[in-house]
């Protein structure tokens, strides 16, 4: 393999392709992780999220915490990808439409080996790639996001391109439940079903809360599963913090050409009891004492689960 340095997001010069036989584990190991291993990784991801929220810029704490198991299962059990070469032409694609969960994505990409922890430590500092929302200047990030309601339409475009290229690539779009109040989501859902894009999977982080309160108070979504079915989608539901249930739900569905939506039932702020299930955890700029309290709570919870 060539040792020529690569720019972020470029494929290797020798035409290397992603291994389609097994997902890539941490640092290119090529082995899906066991539950115990993944538990250790999710704890580290949550610790990184807390630390990023203790910077002067702060971060979206609650909605990043609710995504941790979803992102971990995707990057360590499901996606075909190679952290050494983020731009492999036959990689699976993950779009974080819920851009305010960006620090959760950054922490996961770091754990997966896309960049060293030293780079992530510069979050929110002058000259750093890492800001509150994702952008393609960060290795592993496919699209800029933050303005809600765009990811599913972009995912439709990817899925159509994959079909035209006659590839087995899959596209996953991770959305917030409050984001489903955007009309553009349902326009994209209609198009995806009409074109029978079986390679497209949407994942809804159903934590029930948005910045201004309960989703059902702000703009009711239920019956959510029936709504997706009415648009012609295959609908699955799972505990969004159960890694084995998520893994099973996100397995390829070879017997259908309908797009799939997984409604992942989660808890905002998951992992640290003082902030779980609270809308006020949406954004945080933690002080040093608060950071240490949350890290201590995370470690205690992790130790209790072992």
mmCIF file of C-alpha atoms in Angstrom:
data_model
loop_
_atom_site.group_PDB
_atom_site.id
_atom_site.type_symbol
_atom_site.label_atom_id
_atom_site.label_comp_id
_atom_site.label_asym_id
_atom_site.label_seq_id
_atom_site.Cartn_x
_atom_site.Cartn_y
_atom_site.Cartn_z
ATOM 1 C CA UNK A 1 0.000 0.000 0.000
ATOM 2 C CA UNK A 2 1.296 3.431 -0.856
ATOM 3 C CA UNK A 3 2.605 5.566 2.009
ATOM 4 C CA UNK A 4 1.646 8.776 0.213
ATOM 5 C CA UNK A 5 -0.043 11.124 2.728
ATOM 6 C CA UNK A 6 -3.762 11.488 2.107
ATOM 7 C CA UNK A 7 -5.993 14.490 2.506
ATOM 8 C CA UNK A 8 -9.049 14.019 4.703
ATOM 9 C CA UNK A 9 -11.757 12.195 2.806
ATOM 10 C CA UNK A 10 -9.652 11.041 -0.165
ATOM 11 C CA UNK A 11 -9.432 7.405 -1.260
ATOM 12 C CA UNK A 12 -6.082 5.580 -1.200
ATOM 13 C CA UNK A 13 -4.086 5.944 -4.433
ATOM 14 C CA UNK A 14 -3.831 2.189 -5.026
ATOM 15 C CA UNK A 15 -7.563 1.619 -5.493
ATOM 16 C CA UNK A 16 -8.091 -0.107 -2.148
ATOM 17 C CA UNK A 17 -11.726 -0.863 -1.393
ATOM 18 C CA UNK A 18 -13.595 -1.411 1.853
ATOM 19 C CA UNK A 19 -13.832 -4.957 3.180
ATOM 20 C CA UNK A 20 -17.409 -6.027 2.397
ATOM 21 C CA UNK A 21 -17.112 -9.245 4.387
ATOM 22 C CA UNK A 22 -17.088 -7.707 7.878
ATOM 23 C CA UNK A 23 -17.506 -4.309 9.498
ATOM 24 C CA UNK A 24 -14.335 -2.521 10.470
ATOM 25 C CA UNK A 25 -13.745 -2.542 14.210
ATOM 26 C CA UNK A 26 -11.548 -0.109 16.139
ATOM 27 C CA UNK A 27 -8.439 1.026 14.294
ATOM 28 C CA UNK A 28 -9.170 -1.154 11.307
ATOM 29 C CA UNK A 29 -9.351 -4.440 13.227
ATOM 30 C CA UNK A 30 -12.155 -5.746 11.022
ATOM 31 C CA UNK A 31 -13.992 -7.522 13.847
ATOM 32 C CA UNK A 32 -17.387 -6.554 15.295
ATOM 33 C CA UNK A 33 -17.030 -5.830 18.998
ATOM 34 C CA UNK A 34 -18.542 -7.895 21.795
ATOM 35 C CA UNK A 35 -20.955 -6.241 24.199
ATOM 36 C CA UNK A 36 -18.369 -5.823 26.965
ATOM 37 C CA UNK A 37 -15.902 -4.144 24.612
ATOM 38 C CA UNK A 38 -18.592 -1.853 23.265
ATOM 39 C CA UNK A 39 -19.619 -0.917 26.814
ATOM 40 C CA UNK A 40 -16.109 0.340 27.507
ATOM 41 C CA UNK A 41 -16.156 2.356 24.309
ATOM 42 C CA UNK A 42 -19.543 3.947 25.012
ATOM 43 C CA UNK A 43 -18.280 5.046 28.424
ATOM 44 C CA UNK A 44 -15.216 6.695 26.875
ATOM 45 C CA UNK A 45 -17.397 8.389 24.263
ATOM 46 C CA UNK A 46 -19.609 9.835 26.983
ATOM 47 C CA UNK A 47 -16.560 11.038 28.902
ATOM 48 C CA UNK A 48 -15.315 12.838 25.803
ATOM 49 C CA UNK A 49 -18.732 14.456 25.302
ATOM 50 C CA UNK A 50 -18.713 15.766 28.871
ATOM 51 C CA UNK A 51 -15.181 17.125 28.457
ATOM 52 C CA UNK A 52 -16.116 18.958 25.249
ATOM 53 C CA UNK A 53 -19.074 20.514 27.060
ATOM 54 C CA UNK A 54 -16.642 21.895 29.640
ATOM 55 C CA UNK A 55 -14.946 24.158 27.081
ATOM 56 C CA UNK A 56 -15.762 27.851 26.655
ATOM 57 C CA UNK A 57 -17.906 27.004 23.583
ATOM 58 C CA UNK A 58 -19.825 24.287 25.400
ATOM 59 C CA UNK A 59 -21.843 21.696 23.525
ATOM 60 C CA UNK A 60 -25.141 19.915 23.019
ATOM 61 C CA UNK A 61 -24.886 17.501 25.905
ATOM 62 C CA UNK A 62 -28.248 15.747 26.256
ATOM 63 C CA UNK A 63 -28.874 14.930 22.605
ATOM 64 C CA UNK A 64 -25.298 13.735 22.100
ATOM 65 C CA UNK A 65 -25.564 11.385 25.069
ATOM 66 C CA UNK A 66 -28.758 9.836 23.706
ATOM 67 C CA UNK A 67 -26.946 8.977 20.447
ATOM 68 C CA UNK A 68 -23.968 7.127 21.918
ATOM 69 C CA UNK A 69 -25.147 3.518 21.541
ATOM 70 C CA UNK A 70 -26.627 4.237 18.104
ATOM 71 C CA UNK A 71 -23.360 5.658 16.786
ATOM 72 C CA UNK A 72 -21.239 3.015 18.507
ATOM 73 C CA UNK A 73 -23.205 0.137 16.985
ATOM 74 C CA UNK A 74 -23.002 1.765 13.560
ATOM 75 C CA UNK A 75 -19.241 2.368 13.607
ATOM 76 C CA UNK A 76 -18.160 -0.777 15.456
ATOM 77 C CA UNK A 77 -20.683 -3.359 14.245
ATOM 78 C CA UNK A 78 -22.589 -2.289 11.142
ATOM 79 C CA UNK A 79 -20.875 0.153 8.774
ATOM 80 C CA UNK A 80 -18.413 -0.954 6.116
ATOM 81 C CA UNK A 81 -15.687 1.665 6.504
ATOM 82 C CA UNK A 82 -11.989 2.112 7.059
ATOM 83 C CA UNK A 83 -10.780 4.923 9.353
ATOM 84 C CA UNK A 84 -7.445 4.961 7.541
ATOM 85 C CA UNK A 85 -9.159 5.962 4.298
ATOM 86 C CA UNK A 86 -12.381 7.902 5.004
ATOM 87 C CA UNK A 87 -13.032 8.429 1.298
ATOM 88 C CA UNK A 88 -13.098 4.814 0.118
ATOM 89 C CA UNK A 89 -15.432 4.797 -2.890
ATOM 90 C CA UNK A 90 -17.451 1.777 -1.757
ATOM 91 C CA UNK A 91 -17.811 2.707 1.918
ATOM 92 C CA UNK A 92 -21.174 2.811 3.615
ATOM 93 C CA UNK A 93 -22.343 6.358 4.330
ATOM 94 C CA UNK A 94 -23.571 7.799 7.601
ATOM 95 C CA UNK A 95 -25.218 11.240 7.624
ATOM 96 C CA UNK A 96 -25.811 12.930 10.961
ATOM 97 C CA UNK A 97 -28.806 15.053 10.043
ATOM 98 C CA UNK A 98 -29.191 15.873 13.733
ATOM 99 C CA UNK A 99 -26.163 18.158 13.598
ATOM 100 C CA UNK A 100 -26.473 19.293 17.196
ATOM 101 C CA UNK A 101 -25.332 15.781 18.141
ATOM 102 C CA UNK A 102 -21.996 16.580 16.511
ATOM 103 C CA UNK A 103 -19.825 16.181 19.591
ATOM 104 C CA UNK A 104 -21.229 12.663 19.973
ATOM 105 C CA UNK A 105 -20.164 11.925 16.404
ATOM 106 C CA UNK A 106 -16.708 13.461 16.963
ATOM 107 C CA UNK A 107 -16.143 11.333 20.067
ATOM 108 C CA UNK A 108 -17.239 8.183 18.213
ATOM 109 C CA UNK A 109 -15.031 8.894 15.206
ATOM 110 C CA UNK A 110 -12.116 9.431 17.570
ATOM 111 C CA UNK A 111 -12.721 6.065 19.229
ATOM 112 C CA UNK A 112 -13.009 4.421 15.797
ATOM 113 C CA UNK A 113 -9.567 5.715 14.836
ATOM 114 C CA UNK A 114 -10.362 8.503 12.376
ATOM 115 C CA UNK A 115 -8.055 10.937 14.181
ATOM 116 C CA UNK A 116 -5.974 10.938 17.365
ATOM 117 C CA UNK A 117 -7.426 12.070 20.667
ATOM 118 C CA UNK A 118 -4.943 14.943 20.715
ATOM 119 C CA UNK A 119 -6.809 16.554 17.830
ATOM 120 C CA UNK A 120 -10.166 16.221 19.551
ATOM 121 C CA UNK A 121 -8.676 17.810 22.664
ATOM 122 C CA UNK A 122 -8.516 21.043 20.667
ATOM 123 C CA UNK A 123 -12.303 21.223 20.354
ATOM 124 C CA UNK A 124 -13.561 24.825 20.162
ATOM 125 C CA UNK A 125 -10.056 26.294 20.262
ATOM 126 C CA UNK A 126 -8.819 28.709 17.586
ATOM 127 C CA UNK A 127 -7.598 26.815 14.511
ATOM 128 C CA UNK A 128 -9.312 23.543 15.430
ATOM 129 C CA UNK A 129 -11.387 21.553 12.940
ATOM 130 C CA UNK A 130 -13.844 20.787 15.725
ATOM 131 C CA UNK A 131 -16.727 23.151 16.364
ATOM 132 C CA UNK A 132 -20.262 22.649 17.649
ATOM 133 C CA UNK A 133 -21.600 21.137 14.410
ATOM 134 C CA UNK A 134 -20.108 18.653 11.912
ATOM 135 C CA UNK A 135 -18.520 19.626 8.600
ATOM 136 C CA UNK A 136 -16.588 17.641 5.964
ATOM 137 C CA UNK A 137 -13.239 19.108 7.053
ATOM 138 C CA UNK A 138 -13.351 16.498 9.825
ATOM 139 C CA UNK A 139 -12.335 12.992 8.690
ATOM 140 C CA UNK A 140 -15.334 10.698 8.563
ATOM 141 C CA UNK A 141 -17.938 13.472 8.306
ATOM 142 C CA UNK A 142 -19.907 13.212 5.057
ATOM 143 C CA UNK A 143 -21.983 16.419 5.137
ATOM 144 C CA UNK A 144 -22.260 19.668 7.094
ATOM 145 C CA UNK A 145 -25.294 19.734 9.349
ATOM 146 C CA UNK A 146 -26.911 21.837 12.009
ATOM 147 C CA UNK A 147 -29.843 23.315 10.151
ATOM 148 C CA UNK A 148 -32.395 20.555 10.635
ATOM 149 C CA UNK A 149 -34.449 18.691 8.055
ATOM 150 C CA UNK A 150 -31.891 18.239 5.261
ATOM 151 C CA UNK A 151 -30.203 14.908 5.989
ATOM 152 C CA UNK A 152 -32.875 12.554 4.719
ATOM 153 C CA UNK A 153 -33.064 14.305 1.346
ATOM 154 C CA UNK A 154 -29.276 14.038 1.022
ATOM 155 C CA UNK A 155 -29.574 10.377 1.995
ATOM 156 C CA UNK A 156 -32.080 9.866 -0.823
ATOM 157 C CA UNK A 157 -29.492 11.291 -3.201
ATOM 158 C CA UNK A 158 -26.799 8.932 -1.923
ATOM 159 C CA UNK A 159 -29.115 5.921 -2.141
ATOM 160 C CA UNK A 160 -30.093 6.761 -5.725
ATOM 161 C CA UNK A 161 -26.410 7.192 -6.648
ATOM 162 C CA UNK A 162 -25.552 3.841 -5.072
ATOM 163 C CA UNK A 163 -28.280 2.202 -7.147
ATOM 164 C CA UNK A 164 -27.020 3.830 -10.358
ATOM 165 C CA UNK A 165 -23.503 2.651 -9.540
ATOM 166 C CA UNK A 166 -24.839 -0.877 -8.949
ATOM 167 C CA UNK A 167 -23.093 -1.092 -5.579
ATOM 168 C CA UNK A 168 -24.112 -2.745 -2.307
ATOM 169 C CA UNK A 169 -23.395 0.412 -0.331
ATOM 170 C CA UNK A 170 -25.836 1.376 2.407
ATOM 171 C CA UNK A 171 -26.751 4.869 3.553
ATOM 172 C CA UNK A 172 -27.815 5.646 7.125
ATOM 173 C CA UNK A 173 -29.379 8.956 8.195
ATOM 174 C CA UNK A 174 -29.521 9.738 11.919
ATOM 175 C CA UNK A 175 -32.234 12.230 12.835
ATOM 176 C CA UNK A 176 -33.637 13.772 15.976
ATOM 177 C CA UNK A 177 -37.312 13.331 16.766
ATOM 178 C CA UNK A 178 -37.912 17.088 17.005
ATOM 179 C CA UNK A 179 -36.408 17.316 13.534
ATOM 180 C CA UNK A 180 -39.381 15.354 12.202
ATOM 181 C CA UNK A 181 -41.450 18.509 12.597
ATOM 182 C CA UNK A 182 -39.663 19.768 9.460
ATOM 183 C CA UNK A 183 -41.797 19.275 6.354
ATOM 184 C CA UNK A 184 -38.732 18.545 4.208
ATOM 185 C CA UNK A 185 -38.263 15.272 6.109
ATOM 186 C CA UNK A 186 -41.609 13.974 4.884
ATOM 187 C CA UNK A 187 -41.015 15.159 1.308
ATOM 188 C CA UNK A 188 -37.817 13.092 1.307
ATOM 189 C CA UNK A 189 -39.613 10.156 2.938
ATOM 190 C CA UNK A 190 -42.190 10.181 0.153
ATOM 191 C CA UNK A 191 -39.538 10.201 -2.580
ATOM 192 C CA UNK A 192 -37.537 7.407 -0.908
ATOM 193 C CA UNK A 193 -40.591 5.158 -0.765
ATOM 194 C CA UNK A 194 -41.659 5.981 -4.316
ATOM 195 C CA UNK A 195 -38.214 4.971 -5.615
ATOM 196 C CA UNK A 196 -38.104 1.910 -3.342
ATOM 197 C CA UNK A 197 -34.694 2.746 -1.932
ATOM 198 C CA UNK A 198 -33.994 -0.393 0.055
ATOM 199 C CA UNK A 199 -30.404 0.704 0.695
ATOM 200 C CA UNK A 200 -31.569 3.682 2.773
ATOM 201 C CA UNK A 201 -32.055 3.459 6.528
ATOM 202 C CA UNK A 202 -33.259 6.328 8.706
ATOM 203 C CA UNK A 203 -32.665 6.185 12.456
ATOM 204 C CA UNK A 204 -34.779 8.397 14.689
ATOM 205 C CA UNK A 205 -33.301 9.312 18.076
ATOM 206 C CA UNK A 206 -36.651 9.199 19.869
ATOM 207 C CA UNK A 207 -35.787 10.792 23.216
ATOM 208 C CA UNK A 208 -39.052 12.744 23.316
ATOM 209 C CA UNK A 209 -37.457 16.106 24.082
ATOM 210 C CA UNK A 210 -36.304 19.128 22.133
ATOM 211 C CA UNK A 211 -34.883 22.467 23.161
ATOM 212 C CA UNK A 212 -38.280 23.918 24.063
ATOM 213 C CA UNK A 213 -39.712 20.877 25.841
ATOM 214 C CA UNK A 214 -41.582 17.700 25.002
ATOM 215 C CA UNK A 215 -41.918 16.902 21.295
ATOM 216 C CA UNK A 216 -45.541 15.973 21.852
ATOM 217 C CA UNK A 217 -46.242 19.400 23.359
ATOM 218 C CA UNK A 218 -44.332 21.395 20.769
ATOM 219 C CA UNK A 219 -45.552 19.484 17.706
ATOM 220 C CA UNK A 220 -47.042 16.046 18.274
ATOM 221 C CA UNK A 221 -45.481 13.199 16.276
ATOM 222 C CA UNK A 222 -47.454 10.190 17.450
ATOM 223 C CA UNK A 223 -48.494 7.745 16.188
ATOM 224 C CA UNK A 224 -44.996 7.979 14.729
ATOM 225 C CA UNK A 225 -44.583 4.393 13.544
ATOM 226 C CA UNK A 226 -47.917 4.516 11.729
ATOM 227 C CA UNK A 227 -46.932 7.785 10.083
ATOM 228 C CA UNK A 228 -43.803 6.211 8.573
ATOM 229 C CA UNK A 229 -45.782 3.149 7.480
ATOM 230 C CA UNK A 230 -48.284 5.415 5.748
ATOM 231 C CA UNK A 231 -45.377 6.808 3.715
ATOM 232 C CA UNK A 232 -44.460 3.286 2.584
ATOM 233 C CA UNK A 233 -41.486 2.626 4.862
ATOM 234 C CA UNK A 234 -40.507 -0.569 6.647
ATOM 235 C CA UNK A 235 -40.682 0.351 10.341
ATOM 236 C CA UNK A 236 -38.668 -1.121 13.210
ATOM 237 C CA UNK A 237 -38.503 -0.053 16.857
ATOM 238 C CA UNK A 238 -35.830 -0.806 19.461
ATOM 239 C CA UNK A 239 -34.388 0.312 22.764
ATOM 240 C CA UNK A 240 -31.831 2.854 21.588
ATOM 241 C CA UNK A 241 -29.451 1.993 24.415
ATOM 242 C CA UNK A 242 -29.499 -1.801 23.886
ATOM 243 C CA UNK A 243 -26.551 -2.488 21.587
ATOM 244 C CA UNK A 244 -27.652 -6.007 20.666
ATOM 245 C CA UNK A 245 -31.187 -4.878 19.804
ATOM 246 C CA UNK A 246 -29.764 -2.060 17.677
ATOM 247 C CA UNK A 247 -27.363 -4.434 15.939
ATOM 248 C CA UNK A 248 -30.196 -6.802 15.023
ATOM 249 C CA UNK A 249 -32.423 -3.970 13.800
ATOM 250 C CA UNK A 250 -29.701 -2.480 11.615
ATOM 251 C CA UNK A 251 -28.789 -5.725 9.860
ATOM 252 C CA UNK A 252 -29.365 -5.668 6.087
ATOM 253 C CA UNK A 253 -32.897 -6.539 5.007
ATOM 254 C CA UNK A 254 -32.392 -8.538 1.842
ATOM 255 C CA UNK A 255 -36.074 -9.431 1.488
ATOM 256 C CA UNK A 256 -37.354 -5.897 0.901
ATOM 257 C CA UNK A 257 -36.740 -2.987 -1.415
ATOM 258 C CA UNK A 258 -38.500 -0.522 0.860
ATOM 259 C CA UNK A 259 -36.506 2.048 2.831
ATOM 260 C CA UNK A 260 -36.238 1.259 6.531
ATOM 261 C CA UNK A 261 -36.744 3.502 9.538
ATOM 262 C CA UNK A 262 -35.590 2.462 12.992
ATOM 263 C CA UNK A 263 -37.300 4.359 15.801
ATOM 264 C CA UNK A 264 -34.727 4.125 18.583
ATOM 265 C CA UNK A 265 -36.287 4.883 21.967
ATOM 266 C CA UNK A 266 -33.662 6.761 23.956
ATOM 267 C CA UNK A 267 -33.191 8.947 27.024
ATOM 268 C CA UNK A 268 -31.876 12.467 26.636
ATOM 269 C CA UNK A 269 -28.701 12.809 28.697
ATOM 270 C CA UNK A 270 -28.358 9.015 29.008
ATOM 271 C CA UNK A 271 -25.503 7.870 31.221
ATOM 272 C CA UNK A 272 -25.489 10.441 33.979
ATOM 273 C CA UNK A 273 -28.518 10.418 36.277
ATOM 274 C CA UNK A 274 -28.400 14.139 37.198
ATOM 275 C CA UNK A 275 -29.270 15.156 33.617
ATOM 276 C CA UNK A 276 -31.218 12.187 32.235
ATOM 277 C CA UNK A 277 -34.603 12.907 30.700
ATOM 278 C CA UNK A 278 -34.362 16.666 31.115
ATOM 279 C CA UNK A 279 -34.832 19.233 28.355
ATOM 280 C CA UNK A 280 -32.414 21.583 30.130
ATOM 281 C CA UNK A 281 -29.578 19.194 29.226
ATOM 282 C CA UNK A 282 -30.012 20.163 25.558
ATOM 283 C CA UNK A 283 -27.003 22.501 25.678
ATOM 284 C CA UNK A 284 -24.407 22.858 28.417
ATOM 285 C CA UNK A 285 -21.354 24.923 29.174
ATOM 286 C CA UNK A 286 -20.020 23.039 32.156
ATOM 287 C CA UNK A 287 -17.758 24.418 34.830
ATOM 288 C CA UNK A 288 -14.796 22.427 36.086
ATOM 289 C CA UNK A 289 -16.692 21.175 39.131
ATOM 290 C CA UNK A 290 -19.701 20.107 37.060
ATOM 291 C CA UNK A 291 -17.428 18.305 34.605
ATOM 292 C CA UNK A 292 -15.795 16.320 37.386
ATOM 293 C CA UNK A 293 -19.156 15.465 38.944
ATOM 294 C CA UNK A 294 -20.513 14.127 35.644
ATOM 295 C CA UNK A 295 -17.331 12.183 34.888
ATOM 296 C CA UNK A 296 -17.487 10.629 38.335
ATOM 297 C CA UNK A 297 -21.142 9.677 37.778
ATOM 298 C CA UNK A 298 -20.270 8.121 34.414
ATOM 299 C CA UNK A 299 -17.467 6.041 35.850
ATOM 300 C CA UNK A 300 -19.630 4.891 38.752
ATOM 301 C CA UNK A 301 -22.401 3.844 36.348
ATOM 302 C CA UNK A 302 -19.908 2.030 34.131
ATOM 303 C CA UNK A 303 -18.438 0.180 37.098
ATOM 304 C CA UNK A 304 -21.886 -0.884 38.292
ATOM 305 C CA UNK A 305 -22.664 -2.409 34.888
ATOM 306 C CA UNK A 306 -19.533 -4.563 34.812
#
